[in-house]
PDB file of C-alpha atoms in Angstrom:
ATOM      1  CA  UNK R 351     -39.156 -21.902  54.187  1.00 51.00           C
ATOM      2  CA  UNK R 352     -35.668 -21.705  52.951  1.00 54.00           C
ATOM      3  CA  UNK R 353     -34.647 -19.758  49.316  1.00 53.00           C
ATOM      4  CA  UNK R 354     -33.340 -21.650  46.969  1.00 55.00           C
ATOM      5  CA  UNK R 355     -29.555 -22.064  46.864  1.00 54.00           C
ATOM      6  CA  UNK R 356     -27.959 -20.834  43.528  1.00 54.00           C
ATOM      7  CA  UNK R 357     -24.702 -23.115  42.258  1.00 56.00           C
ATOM      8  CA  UNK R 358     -21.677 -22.427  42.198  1.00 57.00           C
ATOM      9  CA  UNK R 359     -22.112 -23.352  38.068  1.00 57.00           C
ATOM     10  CA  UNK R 360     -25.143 -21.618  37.649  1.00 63.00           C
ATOM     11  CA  UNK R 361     -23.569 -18.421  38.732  1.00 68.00           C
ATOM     12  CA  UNK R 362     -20.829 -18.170  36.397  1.00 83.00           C
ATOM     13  CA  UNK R 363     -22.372 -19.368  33.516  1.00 84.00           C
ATOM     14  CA  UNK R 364     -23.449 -15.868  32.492  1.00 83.00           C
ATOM     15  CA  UNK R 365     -20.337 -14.137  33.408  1.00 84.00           C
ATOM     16  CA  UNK R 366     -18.384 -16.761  31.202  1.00 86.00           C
ATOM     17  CA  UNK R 367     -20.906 -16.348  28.053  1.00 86.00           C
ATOM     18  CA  UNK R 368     -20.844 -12.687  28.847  1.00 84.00           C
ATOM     19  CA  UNK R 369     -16.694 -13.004  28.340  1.00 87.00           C
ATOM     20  CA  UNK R 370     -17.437 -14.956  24.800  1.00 84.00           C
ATOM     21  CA  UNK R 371     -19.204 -12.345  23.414  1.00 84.00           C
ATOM     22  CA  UNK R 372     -17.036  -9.919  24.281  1.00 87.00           C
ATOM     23  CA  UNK R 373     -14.087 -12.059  22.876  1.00 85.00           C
ATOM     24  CA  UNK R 374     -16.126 -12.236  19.485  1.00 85.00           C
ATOM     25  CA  UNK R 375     -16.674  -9.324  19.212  1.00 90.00           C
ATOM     26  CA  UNK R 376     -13.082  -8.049  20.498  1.00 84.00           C
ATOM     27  CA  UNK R 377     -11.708 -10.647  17.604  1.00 83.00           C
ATOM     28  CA  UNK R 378     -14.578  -9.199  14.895  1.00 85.00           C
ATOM     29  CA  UNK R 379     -13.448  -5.589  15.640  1.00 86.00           C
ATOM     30  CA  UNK R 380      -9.824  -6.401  15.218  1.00 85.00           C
ATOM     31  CA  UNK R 381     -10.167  -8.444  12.192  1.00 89.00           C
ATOM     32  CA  UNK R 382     -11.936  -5.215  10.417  1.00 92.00           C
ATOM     33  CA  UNK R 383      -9.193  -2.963  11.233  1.00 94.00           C
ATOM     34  CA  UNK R 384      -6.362  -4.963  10.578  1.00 95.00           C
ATOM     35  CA  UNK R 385      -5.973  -3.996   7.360  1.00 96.00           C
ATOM     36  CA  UNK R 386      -6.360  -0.236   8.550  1.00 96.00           C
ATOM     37  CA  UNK R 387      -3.278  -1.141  11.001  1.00 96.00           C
ATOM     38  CA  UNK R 388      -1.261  -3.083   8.454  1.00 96.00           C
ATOM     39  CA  UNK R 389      -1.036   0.006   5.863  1.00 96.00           C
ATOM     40  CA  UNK R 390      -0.386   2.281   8.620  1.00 96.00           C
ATOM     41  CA  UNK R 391       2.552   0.249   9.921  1.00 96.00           C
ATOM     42  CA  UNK R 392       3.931  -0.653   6.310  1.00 96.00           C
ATOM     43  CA  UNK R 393       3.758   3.328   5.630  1.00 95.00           C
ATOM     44  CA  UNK R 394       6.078   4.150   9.191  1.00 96.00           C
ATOM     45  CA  UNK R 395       8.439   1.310   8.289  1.00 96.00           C
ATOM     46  CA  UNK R 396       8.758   2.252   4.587  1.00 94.00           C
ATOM     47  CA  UNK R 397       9.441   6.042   5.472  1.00 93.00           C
ATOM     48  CA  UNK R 398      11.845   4.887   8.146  1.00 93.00           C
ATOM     49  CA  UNK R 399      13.236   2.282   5.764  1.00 91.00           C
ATOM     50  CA  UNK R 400      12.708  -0.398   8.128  1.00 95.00           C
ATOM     51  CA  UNK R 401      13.332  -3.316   5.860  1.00 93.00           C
ATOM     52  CA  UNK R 402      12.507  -6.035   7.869  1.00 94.00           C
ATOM     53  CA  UNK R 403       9.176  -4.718   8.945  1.00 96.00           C
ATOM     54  CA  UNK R 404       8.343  -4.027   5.470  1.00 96.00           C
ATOM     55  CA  UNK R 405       9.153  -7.590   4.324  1.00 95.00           C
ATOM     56  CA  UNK R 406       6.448  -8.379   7.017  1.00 95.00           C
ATOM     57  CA  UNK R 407       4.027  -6.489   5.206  1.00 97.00           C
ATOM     58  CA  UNK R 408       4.769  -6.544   1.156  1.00 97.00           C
ATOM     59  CA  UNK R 409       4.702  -9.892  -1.083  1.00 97.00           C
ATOM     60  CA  UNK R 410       7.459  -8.706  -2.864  1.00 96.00           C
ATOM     61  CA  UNK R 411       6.973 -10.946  -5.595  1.00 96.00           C
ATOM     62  CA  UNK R 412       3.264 -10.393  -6.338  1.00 97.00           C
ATOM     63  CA  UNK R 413       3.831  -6.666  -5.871  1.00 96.00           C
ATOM     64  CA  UNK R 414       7.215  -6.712  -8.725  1.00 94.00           C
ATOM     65  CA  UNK R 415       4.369  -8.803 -11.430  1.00 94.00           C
ATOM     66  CA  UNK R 416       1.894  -6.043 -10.646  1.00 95.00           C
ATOM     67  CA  UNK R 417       4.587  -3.279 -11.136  1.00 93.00           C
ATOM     68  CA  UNK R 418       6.026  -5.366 -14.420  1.00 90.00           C
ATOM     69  CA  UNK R 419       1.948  -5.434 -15.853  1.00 90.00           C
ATOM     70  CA  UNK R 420       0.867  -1.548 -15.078  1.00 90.00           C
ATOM     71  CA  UNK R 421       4.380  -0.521 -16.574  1.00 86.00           C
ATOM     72  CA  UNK R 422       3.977  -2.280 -19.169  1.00 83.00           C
ATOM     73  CA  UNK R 423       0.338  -1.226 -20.242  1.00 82.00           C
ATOM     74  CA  UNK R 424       1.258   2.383 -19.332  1.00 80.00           C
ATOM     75  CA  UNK R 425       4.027   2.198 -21.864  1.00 77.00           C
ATOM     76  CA  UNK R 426       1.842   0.507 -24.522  1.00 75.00           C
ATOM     77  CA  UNK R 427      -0.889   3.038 -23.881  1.00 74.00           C
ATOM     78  CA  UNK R 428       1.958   5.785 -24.925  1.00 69.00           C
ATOM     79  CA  UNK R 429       2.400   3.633 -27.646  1.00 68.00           C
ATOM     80  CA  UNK R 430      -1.232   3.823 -29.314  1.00 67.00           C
ATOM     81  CA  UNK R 431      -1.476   7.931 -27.774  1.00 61.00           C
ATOM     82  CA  UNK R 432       1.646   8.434 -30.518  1.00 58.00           C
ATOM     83  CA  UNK R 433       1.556   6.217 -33.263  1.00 53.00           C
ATOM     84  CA  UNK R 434       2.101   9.027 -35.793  1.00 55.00           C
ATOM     85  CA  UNK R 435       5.519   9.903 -34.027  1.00 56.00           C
ATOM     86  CA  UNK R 436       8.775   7.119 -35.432  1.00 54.00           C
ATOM     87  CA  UNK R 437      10.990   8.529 -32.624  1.00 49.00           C
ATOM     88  CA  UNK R 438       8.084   8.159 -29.569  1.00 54.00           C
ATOM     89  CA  UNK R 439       6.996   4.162 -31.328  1.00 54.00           C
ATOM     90  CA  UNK R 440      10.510   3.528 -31.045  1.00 53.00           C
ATOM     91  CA  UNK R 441      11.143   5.487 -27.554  1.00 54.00           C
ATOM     92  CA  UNK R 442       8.569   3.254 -26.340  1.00 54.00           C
ATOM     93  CA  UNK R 443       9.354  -0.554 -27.982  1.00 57.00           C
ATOM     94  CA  UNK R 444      12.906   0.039 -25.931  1.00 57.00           C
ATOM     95  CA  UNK R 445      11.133   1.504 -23.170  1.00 56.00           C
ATOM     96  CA  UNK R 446       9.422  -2.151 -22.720  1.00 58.00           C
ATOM     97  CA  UNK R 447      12.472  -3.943 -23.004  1.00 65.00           C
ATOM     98  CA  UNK R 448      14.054  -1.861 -19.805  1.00 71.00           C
ATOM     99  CA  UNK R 449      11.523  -1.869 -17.127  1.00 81.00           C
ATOM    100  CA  UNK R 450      13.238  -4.445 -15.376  1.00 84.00           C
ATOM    101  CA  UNK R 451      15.630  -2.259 -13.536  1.00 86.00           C
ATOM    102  CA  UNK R 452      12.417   0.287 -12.951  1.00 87.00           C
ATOM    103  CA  UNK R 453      10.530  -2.475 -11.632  1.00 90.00           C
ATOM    104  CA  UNK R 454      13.058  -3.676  -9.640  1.00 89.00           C
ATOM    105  CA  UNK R 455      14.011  -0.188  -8.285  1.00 90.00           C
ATOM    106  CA  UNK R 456      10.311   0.416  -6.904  1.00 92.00           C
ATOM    107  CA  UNK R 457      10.142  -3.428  -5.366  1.00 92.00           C
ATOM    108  CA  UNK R 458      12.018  -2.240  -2.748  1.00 93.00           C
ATOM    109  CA  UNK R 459      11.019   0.103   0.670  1.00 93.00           C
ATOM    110  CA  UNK R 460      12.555   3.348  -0.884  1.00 94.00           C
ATOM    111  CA  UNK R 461      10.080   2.294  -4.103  1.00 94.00           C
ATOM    112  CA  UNK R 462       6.764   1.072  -1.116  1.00 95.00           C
ATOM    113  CA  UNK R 463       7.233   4.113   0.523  1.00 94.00           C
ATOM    114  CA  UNK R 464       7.047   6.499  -2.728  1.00 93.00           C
ATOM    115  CA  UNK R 465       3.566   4.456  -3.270  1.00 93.00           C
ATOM    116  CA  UNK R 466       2.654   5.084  -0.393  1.00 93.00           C
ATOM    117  CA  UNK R 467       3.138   8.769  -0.511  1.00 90.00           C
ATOM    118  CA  UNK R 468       1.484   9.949  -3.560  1.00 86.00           C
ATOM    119  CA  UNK R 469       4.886   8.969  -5.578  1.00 89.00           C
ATOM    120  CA  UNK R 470       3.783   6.744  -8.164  1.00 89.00           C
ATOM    121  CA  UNK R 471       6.452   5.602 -10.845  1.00 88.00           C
ATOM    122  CA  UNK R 472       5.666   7.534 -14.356  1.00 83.00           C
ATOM    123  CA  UNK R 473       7.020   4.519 -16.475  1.00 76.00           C
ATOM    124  CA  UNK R 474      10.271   6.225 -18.027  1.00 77.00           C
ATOM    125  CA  UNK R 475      12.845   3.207 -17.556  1.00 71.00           C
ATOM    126  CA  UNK R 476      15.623   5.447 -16.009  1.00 77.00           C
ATOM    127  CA  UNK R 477      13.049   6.527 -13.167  1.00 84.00           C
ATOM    128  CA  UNK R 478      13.978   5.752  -9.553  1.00 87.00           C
ATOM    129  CA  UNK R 479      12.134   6.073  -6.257  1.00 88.00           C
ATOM    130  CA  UNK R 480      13.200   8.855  -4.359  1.00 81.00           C
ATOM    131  CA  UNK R 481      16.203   8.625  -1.368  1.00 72.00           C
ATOM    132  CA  UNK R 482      14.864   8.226   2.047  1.00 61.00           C
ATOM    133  CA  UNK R 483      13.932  11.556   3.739  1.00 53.00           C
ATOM    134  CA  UNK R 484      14.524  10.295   6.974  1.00 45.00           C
ATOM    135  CA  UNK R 485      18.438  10.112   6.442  1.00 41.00           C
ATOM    136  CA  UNK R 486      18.705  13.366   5.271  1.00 39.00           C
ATOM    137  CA  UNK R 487      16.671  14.816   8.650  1.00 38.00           C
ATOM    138  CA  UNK R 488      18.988  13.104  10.711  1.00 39.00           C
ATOM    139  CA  UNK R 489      21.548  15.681   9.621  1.00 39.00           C
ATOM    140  CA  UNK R 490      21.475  19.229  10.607  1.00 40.00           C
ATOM    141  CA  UNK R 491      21.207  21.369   7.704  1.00 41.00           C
ATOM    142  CA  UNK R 492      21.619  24.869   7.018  1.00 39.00           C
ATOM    143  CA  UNK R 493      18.538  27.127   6.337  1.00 39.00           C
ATOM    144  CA  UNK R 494      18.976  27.469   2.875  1.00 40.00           C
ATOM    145  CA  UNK R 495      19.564  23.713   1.931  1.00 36.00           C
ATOM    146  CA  UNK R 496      15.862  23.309   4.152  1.00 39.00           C
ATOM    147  CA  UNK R 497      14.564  25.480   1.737  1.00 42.00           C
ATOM    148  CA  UNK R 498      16.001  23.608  -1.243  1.00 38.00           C
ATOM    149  CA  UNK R 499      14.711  20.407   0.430  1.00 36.00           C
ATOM    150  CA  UNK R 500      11.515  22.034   0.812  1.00 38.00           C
ATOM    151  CA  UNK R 501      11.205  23.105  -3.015  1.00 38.00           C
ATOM    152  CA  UNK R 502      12.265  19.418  -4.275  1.00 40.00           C
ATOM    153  CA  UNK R 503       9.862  17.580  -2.507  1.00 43.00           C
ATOM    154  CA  UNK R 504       6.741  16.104  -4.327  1.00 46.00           C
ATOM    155  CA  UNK R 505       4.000  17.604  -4.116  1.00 46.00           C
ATOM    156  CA  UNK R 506       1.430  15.434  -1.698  1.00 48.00           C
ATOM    157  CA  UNK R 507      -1.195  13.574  -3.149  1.00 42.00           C
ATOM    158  CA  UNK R 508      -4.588  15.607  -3.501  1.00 52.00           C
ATOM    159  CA  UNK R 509      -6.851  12.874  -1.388  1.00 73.00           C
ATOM    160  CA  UNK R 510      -6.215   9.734  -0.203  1.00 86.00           C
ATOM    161  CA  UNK R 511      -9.378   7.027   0.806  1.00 91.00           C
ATOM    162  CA  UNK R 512      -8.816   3.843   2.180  1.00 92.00           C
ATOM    163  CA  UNK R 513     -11.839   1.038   2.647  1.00 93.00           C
ATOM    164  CA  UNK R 514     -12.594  -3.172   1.248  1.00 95.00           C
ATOM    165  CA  UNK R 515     -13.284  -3.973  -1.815  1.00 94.00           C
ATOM    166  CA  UNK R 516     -14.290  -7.273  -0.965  1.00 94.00           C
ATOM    167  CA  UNK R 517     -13.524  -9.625   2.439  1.00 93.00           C
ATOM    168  CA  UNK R 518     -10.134 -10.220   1.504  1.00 95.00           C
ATOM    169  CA  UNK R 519      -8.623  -7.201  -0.478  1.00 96.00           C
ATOM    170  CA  UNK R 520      -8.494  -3.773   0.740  1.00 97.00           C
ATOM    171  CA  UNK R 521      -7.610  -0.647  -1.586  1.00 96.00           C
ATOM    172  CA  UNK R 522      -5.986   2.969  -0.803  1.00 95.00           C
ATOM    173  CA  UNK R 523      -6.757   5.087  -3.498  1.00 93.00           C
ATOM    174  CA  UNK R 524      -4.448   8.086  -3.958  1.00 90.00           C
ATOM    175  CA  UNK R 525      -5.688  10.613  -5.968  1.00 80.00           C
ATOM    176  CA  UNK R 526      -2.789  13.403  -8.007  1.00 65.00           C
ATOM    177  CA  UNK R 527      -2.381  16.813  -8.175  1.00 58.00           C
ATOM    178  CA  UNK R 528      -3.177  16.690 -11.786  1.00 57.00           C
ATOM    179  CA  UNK R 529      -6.999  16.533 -12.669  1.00 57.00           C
ATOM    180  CA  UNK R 530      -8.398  13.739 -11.914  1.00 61.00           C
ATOM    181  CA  UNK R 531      -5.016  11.655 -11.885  1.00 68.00           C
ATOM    182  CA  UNK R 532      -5.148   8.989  -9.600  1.00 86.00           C
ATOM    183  CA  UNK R 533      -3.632   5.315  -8.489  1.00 91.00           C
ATOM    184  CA  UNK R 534      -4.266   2.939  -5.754  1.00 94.00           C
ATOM    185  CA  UNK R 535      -2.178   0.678  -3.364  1.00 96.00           C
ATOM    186  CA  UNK R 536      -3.772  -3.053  -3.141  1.00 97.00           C
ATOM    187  CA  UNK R 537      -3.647  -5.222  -0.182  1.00 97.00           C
ATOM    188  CA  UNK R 538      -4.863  -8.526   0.413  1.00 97.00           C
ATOM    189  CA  UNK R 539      -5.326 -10.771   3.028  1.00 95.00           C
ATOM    190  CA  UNK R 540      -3.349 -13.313   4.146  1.00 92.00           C
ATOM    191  CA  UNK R 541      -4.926 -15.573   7.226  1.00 85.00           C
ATOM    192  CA  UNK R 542      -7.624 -14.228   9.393  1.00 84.00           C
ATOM    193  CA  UNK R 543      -5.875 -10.741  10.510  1.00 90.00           C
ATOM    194  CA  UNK R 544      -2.870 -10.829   8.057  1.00 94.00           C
ATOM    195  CA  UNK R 545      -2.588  -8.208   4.994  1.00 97.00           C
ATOM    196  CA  UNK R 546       0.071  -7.619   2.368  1.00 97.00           C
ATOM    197  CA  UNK R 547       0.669  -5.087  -0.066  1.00 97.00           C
ATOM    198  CA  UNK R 548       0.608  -7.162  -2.833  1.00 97.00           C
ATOM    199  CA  UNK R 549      -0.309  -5.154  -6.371  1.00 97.00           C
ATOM    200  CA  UNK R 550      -0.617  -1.639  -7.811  1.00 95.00           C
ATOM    201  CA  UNK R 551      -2.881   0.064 -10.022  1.00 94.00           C
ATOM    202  CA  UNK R 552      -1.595   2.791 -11.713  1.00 89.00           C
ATOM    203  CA  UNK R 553      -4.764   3.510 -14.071  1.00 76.00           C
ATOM    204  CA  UNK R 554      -7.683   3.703 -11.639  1.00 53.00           C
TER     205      UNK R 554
END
């Protein structure tokens, strides 16, 4: 009595299901970090000012309405905080009229990559991002202008998380050196494994 014969069909069938799955969940795996990997390659491009890579990864224009909004309410918030002060109602009222150049200044990678390191803008309308650091290591510099560097530089944030908010928007939360300051960096998605930088909360 002879065994059966298996096909030729019948034997690959599980190695080609067994190549599915791991395809799915390959593609699954992927699709929950890609936001992970999208923030982590908009930070290296932003702090190597990288502009092309950046414009991958930032809608420019949905980030400069975010920027125009929180600026905004953070100067109208000063507003109501000193309504018994003339000088700080009318500091303010101008304020509102000049965040364009502020808004512009931080819709830029210098301004993404102070986001993304704890650098937040504060709302006053002459405020700039600061220069690239990565120009200023190319250069060789004496000991004591190191230690200048060193003193200027901002202090780091105090804790940063990073997770979803919902399927298609993922928030890093940076939290200040001052209390319980803090301010968050909002991504969404764009596509299946595509994320943007897209708005900013500055009143978490």
């Amino acid at each position: 009595m002879t065994a059966p014969t298996r096909t030729k069909g019948g034997a690959t069938r599980p190695l080609i299901i067994t190549l599915v799955v791991i395809v799915v969940i390959a593609a699954l795996g992927f699709a929950y970090a890609s936001p992970y990997i999208a923030l982590n390659n908009l930070k290296r491009a932003a702090d190597a000012r990288d502009t092309q890579t950046v414009n991958q990864y930032v809608d420019f224009p949905a980030l400069r309405d975010s920027l125009k909004e929180q600026i905004v309410g953070m100067l109208n918030r000063r507003l109501g905080a000193d309504n018994d002060s003339k000088l700080a109602t009318i500091g303010a009222m101008i304020g509102v009229t000049l965040i364009g150049p502020l808004v512009d200044a931080y819709a830029t990678p210098d301004g993404v990559a102070a986001l993304l390191n704890g650098m937040p803008p504060h709302g006053d309308p002459s405020e700039r991002p600061p220069a690239a650091p990565a120009a200023a290591a190319q250069a060789p510099a004496s000991p004591a202008a190191g230690d200048a560097a060193h003193s200027a530089a901002p202090a780091q944030p105090r804790q940063t998380t990073a997770g979803y908010r919902s399927l298609n928007e993922f928030v890093v939360t940076y939290r200040r050196g001052e209390g319980d300051a803090h301010y968050s960096a909002i991504f969404r998605r764009e596509g299946l494994f595509t994320w943007k930088l897209a708005a900013i909360n500055l009143n978490e």
